[in-house]
PDB file of C-alpha atoms in Angstrom:
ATOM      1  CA  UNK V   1      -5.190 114.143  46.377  1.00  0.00           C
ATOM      2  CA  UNK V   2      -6.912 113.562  49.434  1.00  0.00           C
ATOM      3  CA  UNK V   3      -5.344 110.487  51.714  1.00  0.00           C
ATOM      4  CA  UNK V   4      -9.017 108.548  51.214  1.00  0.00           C
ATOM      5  CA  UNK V   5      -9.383 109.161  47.453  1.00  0.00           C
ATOM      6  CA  UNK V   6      -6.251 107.816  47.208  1.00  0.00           C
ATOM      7  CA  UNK V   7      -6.478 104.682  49.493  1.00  0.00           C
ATOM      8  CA  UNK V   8      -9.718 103.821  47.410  1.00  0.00           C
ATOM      9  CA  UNK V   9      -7.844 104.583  44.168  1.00  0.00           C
ATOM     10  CA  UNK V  10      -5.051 101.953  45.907  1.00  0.00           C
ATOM     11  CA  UNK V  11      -8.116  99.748  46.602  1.00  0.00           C
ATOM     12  CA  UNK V  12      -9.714  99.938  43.674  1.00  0.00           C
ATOM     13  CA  UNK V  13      -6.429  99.200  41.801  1.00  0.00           C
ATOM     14  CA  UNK V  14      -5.171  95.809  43.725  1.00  0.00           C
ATOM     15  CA  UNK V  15      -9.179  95.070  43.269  1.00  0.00           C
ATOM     16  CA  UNK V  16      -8.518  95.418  39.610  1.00  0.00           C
ATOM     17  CA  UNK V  17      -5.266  93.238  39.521  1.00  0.00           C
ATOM     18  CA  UNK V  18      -6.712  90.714  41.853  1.00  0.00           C
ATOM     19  CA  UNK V  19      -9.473  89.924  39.561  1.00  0.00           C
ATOM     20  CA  UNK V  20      -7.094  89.966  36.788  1.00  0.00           C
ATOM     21  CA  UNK V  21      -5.109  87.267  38.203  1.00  0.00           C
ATOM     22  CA  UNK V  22      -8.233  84.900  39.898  1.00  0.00           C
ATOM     23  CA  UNK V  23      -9.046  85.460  36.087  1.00  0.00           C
ATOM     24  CA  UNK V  24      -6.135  84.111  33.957  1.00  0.00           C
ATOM     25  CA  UNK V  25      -6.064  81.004  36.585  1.00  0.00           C
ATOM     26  CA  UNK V  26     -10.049  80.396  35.533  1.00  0.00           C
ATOM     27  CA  UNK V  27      -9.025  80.333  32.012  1.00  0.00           C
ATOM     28  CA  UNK V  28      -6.265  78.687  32.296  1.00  0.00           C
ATOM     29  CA  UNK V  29      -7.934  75.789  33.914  1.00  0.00           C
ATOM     30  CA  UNK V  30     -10.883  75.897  32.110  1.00  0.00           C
ATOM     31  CA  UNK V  31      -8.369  75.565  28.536  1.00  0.00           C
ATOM     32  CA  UNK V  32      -7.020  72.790  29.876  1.00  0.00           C
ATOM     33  CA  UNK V  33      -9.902  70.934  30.827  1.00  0.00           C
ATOM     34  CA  UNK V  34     -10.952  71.433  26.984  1.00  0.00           C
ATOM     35  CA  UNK V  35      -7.818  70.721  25.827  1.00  0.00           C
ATOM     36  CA  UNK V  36      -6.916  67.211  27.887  1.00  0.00           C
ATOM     37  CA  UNK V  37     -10.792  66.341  27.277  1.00  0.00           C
ATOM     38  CA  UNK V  38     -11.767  65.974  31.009  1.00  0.00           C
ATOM     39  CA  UNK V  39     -15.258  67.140  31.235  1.00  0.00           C
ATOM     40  CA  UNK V  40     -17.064  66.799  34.787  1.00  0.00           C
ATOM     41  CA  UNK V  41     -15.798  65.194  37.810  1.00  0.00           C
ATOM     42  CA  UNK V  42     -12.659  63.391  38.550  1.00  0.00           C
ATOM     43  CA  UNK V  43     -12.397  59.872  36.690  1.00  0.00           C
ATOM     44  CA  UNK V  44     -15.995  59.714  35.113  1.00  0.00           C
ATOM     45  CA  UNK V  45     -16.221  58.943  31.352  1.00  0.00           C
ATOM     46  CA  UNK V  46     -13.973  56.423  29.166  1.00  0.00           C
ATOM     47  CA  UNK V  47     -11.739  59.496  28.042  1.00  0.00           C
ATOM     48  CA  UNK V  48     -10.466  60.024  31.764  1.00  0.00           C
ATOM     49  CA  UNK V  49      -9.985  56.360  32.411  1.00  0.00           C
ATOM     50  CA  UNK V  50      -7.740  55.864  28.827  1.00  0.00           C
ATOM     51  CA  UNK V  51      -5.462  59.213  29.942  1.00  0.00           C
ATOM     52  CA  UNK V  52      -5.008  62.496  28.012  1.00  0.00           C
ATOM     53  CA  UNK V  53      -2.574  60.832  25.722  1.00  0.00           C
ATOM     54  CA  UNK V  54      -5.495  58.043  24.286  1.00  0.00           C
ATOM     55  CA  UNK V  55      -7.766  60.356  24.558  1.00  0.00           C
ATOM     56  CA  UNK V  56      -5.916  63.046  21.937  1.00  0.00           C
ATOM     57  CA  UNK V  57      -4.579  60.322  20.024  1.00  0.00           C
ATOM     58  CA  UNK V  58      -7.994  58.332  19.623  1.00  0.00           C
ATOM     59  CA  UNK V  59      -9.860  61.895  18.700  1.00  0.00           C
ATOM     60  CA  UNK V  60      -7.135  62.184  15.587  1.00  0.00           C
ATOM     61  CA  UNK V  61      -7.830  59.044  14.871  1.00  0.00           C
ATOM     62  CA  UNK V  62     -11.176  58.833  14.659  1.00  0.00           C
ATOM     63  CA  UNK V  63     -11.153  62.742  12.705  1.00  0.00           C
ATOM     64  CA  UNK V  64      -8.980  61.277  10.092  1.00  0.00           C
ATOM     65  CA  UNK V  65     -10.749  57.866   9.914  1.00  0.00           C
ATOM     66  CA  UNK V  66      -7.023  56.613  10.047  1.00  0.00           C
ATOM     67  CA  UNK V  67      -6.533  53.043   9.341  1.00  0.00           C
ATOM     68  CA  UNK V  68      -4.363  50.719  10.741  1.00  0.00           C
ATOM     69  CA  UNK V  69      -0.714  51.411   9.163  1.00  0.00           C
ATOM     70  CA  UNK V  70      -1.689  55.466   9.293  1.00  0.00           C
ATOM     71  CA  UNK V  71      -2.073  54.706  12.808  1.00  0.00           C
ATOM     72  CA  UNK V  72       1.191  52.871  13.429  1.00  0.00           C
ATOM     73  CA  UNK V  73       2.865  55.772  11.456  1.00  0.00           C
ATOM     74  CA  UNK V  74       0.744  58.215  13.475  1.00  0.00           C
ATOM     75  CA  UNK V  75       1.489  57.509  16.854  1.00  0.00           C
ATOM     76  CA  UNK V  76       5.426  58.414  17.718  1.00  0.00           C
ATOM     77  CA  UNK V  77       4.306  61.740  16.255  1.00  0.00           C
ATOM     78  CA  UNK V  78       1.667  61.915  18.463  1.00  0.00           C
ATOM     79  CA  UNK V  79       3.034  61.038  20.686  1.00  0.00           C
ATOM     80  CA  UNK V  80       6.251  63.563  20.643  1.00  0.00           C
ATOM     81  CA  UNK V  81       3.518  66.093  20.553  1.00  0.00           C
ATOM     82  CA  UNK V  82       2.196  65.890  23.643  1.00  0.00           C
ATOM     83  CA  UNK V  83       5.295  65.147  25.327  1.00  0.00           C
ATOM     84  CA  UNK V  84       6.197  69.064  24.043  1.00  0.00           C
ATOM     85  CA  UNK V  85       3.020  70.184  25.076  1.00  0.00           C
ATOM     86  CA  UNK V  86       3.286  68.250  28.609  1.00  0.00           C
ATOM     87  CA  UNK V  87       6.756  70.406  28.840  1.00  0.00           C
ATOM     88  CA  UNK V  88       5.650  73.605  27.825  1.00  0.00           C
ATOM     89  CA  UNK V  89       2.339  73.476  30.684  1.00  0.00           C
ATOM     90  CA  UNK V  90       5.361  72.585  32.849  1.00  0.00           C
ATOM     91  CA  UNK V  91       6.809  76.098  31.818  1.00  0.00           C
ATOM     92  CA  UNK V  92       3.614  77.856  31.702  1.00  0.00           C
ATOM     93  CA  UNK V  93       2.671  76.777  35.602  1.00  0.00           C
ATOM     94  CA  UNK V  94       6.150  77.553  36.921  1.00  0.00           C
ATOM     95  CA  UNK V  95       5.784  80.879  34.791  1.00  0.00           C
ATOM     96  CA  UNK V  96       2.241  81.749  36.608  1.00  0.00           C
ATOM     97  CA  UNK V  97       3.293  80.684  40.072  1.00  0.00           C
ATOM     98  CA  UNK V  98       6.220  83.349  39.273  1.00  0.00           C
ATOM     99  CA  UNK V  99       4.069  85.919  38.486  1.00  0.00           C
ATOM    100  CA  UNK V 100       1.762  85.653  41.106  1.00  0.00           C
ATOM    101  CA  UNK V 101       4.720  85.223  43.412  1.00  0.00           C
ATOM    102  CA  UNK V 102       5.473  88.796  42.149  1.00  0.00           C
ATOM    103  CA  UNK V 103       1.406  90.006  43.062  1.00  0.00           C
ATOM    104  CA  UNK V 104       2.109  89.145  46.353  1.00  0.00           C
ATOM    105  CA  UNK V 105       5.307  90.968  46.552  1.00  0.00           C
ATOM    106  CA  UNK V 106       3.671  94.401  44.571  1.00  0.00           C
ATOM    107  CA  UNK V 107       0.548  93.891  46.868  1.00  0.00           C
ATOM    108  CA  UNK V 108       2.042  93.568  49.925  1.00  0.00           C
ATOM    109  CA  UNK V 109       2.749  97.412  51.026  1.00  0.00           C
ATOM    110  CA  UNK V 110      -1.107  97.717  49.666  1.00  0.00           C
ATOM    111  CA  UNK V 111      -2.510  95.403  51.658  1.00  0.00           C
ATOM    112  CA  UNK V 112      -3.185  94.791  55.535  1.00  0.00           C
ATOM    113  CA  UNK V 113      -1.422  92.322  57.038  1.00  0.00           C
ATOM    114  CA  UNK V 114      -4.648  90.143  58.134  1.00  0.00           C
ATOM    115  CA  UNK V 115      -5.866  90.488  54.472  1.00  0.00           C
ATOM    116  CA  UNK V 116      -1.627  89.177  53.171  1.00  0.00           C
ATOM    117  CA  UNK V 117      -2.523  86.378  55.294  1.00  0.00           C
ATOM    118  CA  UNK V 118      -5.821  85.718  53.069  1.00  0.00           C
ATOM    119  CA  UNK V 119      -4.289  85.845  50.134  1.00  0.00           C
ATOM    120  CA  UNK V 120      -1.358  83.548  50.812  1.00  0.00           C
ATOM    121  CA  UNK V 121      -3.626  80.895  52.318  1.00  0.00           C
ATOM    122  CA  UNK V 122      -5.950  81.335  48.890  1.00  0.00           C
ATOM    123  CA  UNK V 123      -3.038  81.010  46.612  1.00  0.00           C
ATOM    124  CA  UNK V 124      -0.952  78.728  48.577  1.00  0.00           C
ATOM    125  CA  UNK V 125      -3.973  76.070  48.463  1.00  0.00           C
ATOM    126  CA  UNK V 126      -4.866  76.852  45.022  1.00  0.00           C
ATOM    127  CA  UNK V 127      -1.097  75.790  44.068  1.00  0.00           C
ATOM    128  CA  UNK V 128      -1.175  73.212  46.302  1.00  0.00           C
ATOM    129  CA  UNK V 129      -4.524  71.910  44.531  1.00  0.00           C
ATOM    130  CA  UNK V 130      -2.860  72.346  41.291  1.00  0.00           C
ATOM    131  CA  UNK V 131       0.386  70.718  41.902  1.00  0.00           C
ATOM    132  CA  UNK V 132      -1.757  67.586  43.326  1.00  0.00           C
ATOM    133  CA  UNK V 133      -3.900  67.401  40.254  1.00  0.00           C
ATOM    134  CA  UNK V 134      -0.586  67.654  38.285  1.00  0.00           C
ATOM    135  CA  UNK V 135       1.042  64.609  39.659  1.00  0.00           C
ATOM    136  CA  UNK V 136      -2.487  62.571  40.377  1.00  0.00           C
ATOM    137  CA  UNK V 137      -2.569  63.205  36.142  1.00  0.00           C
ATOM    138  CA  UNK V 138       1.157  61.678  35.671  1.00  0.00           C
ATOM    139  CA  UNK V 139       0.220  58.749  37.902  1.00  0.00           C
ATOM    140  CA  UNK V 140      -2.669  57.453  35.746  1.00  0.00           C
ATOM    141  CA  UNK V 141      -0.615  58.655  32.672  1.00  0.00           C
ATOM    142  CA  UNK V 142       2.132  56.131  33.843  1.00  0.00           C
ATOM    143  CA  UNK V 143      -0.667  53.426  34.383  1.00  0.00           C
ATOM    144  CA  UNK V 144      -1.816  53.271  30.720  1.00  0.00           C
ATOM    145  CA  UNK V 145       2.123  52.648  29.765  1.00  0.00           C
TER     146      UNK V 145
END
């Protein structure tokens, strides 16, 4: 194998996990904006201003047609829920900043050192971004409590 068939093979490859990666962080965001009913931009809409919590709990309710004492019954339950759920995105962000920590690492002999650079500002910010968004969402969480 020629030394430029294989440096495009080697191109084309960290092209291929690259996208794969940007990929599972666009779906992953884009579940949890379904999931914690946030639709458009930061804060607009009743559901953003009641929290993800009111927002689940109010959708069950209003599926079910509960009435009051199915509510009261309801809402520990509920509530427990998404406390789990809460905890396991905690696991499933710490388990995607491990794996791309370990792109980087497979990527680095790959890639120059200008284009490293790139790619730890993108993901760096991206994280940062994330982890911003995570705590901005326990703040107002906290508020409706």
């Amino acid at each position: 194998m020629t030394p430029e068939r294989r440096k495009a093979l080697l191109t084309m490859g960290a092209t291929l996990v690259i996208g794969i990666a940007i990929g599972a962080l666009v779906t992953g965001l884009l579940a949890r904006q379904f999931y914690h009913g946030r639709g458009g931009k930061r804060g607009e809409g009743r559901e953003m201003r009641e929290g993800r919590r009111g927002t689940l709990t109010d959708k069950i309710f209003k599926i079910v047609k509960a009435d009051a004492s199915q509510k009261k019954a309801m809402q520990p339950i509920i509530d427990q829920t998404i406390s789990r759920l809460d905890d396991i995105e905690d696991k499933s962000n710490q388990d995607a900043y491990a794996q791309l920590d370990s792109l980087k690492v497979k990527l680095r002999p790959i890639l120059a050192s200008d284009q490293m650079e790139k790619l730890d500002k993108f993901l760096s910010a991206k994280r940062k971004s994330h982890e911003e968004e995570e705590k901005r969402e326990r703040e107002e969480e906290h508020e409706h409590h």
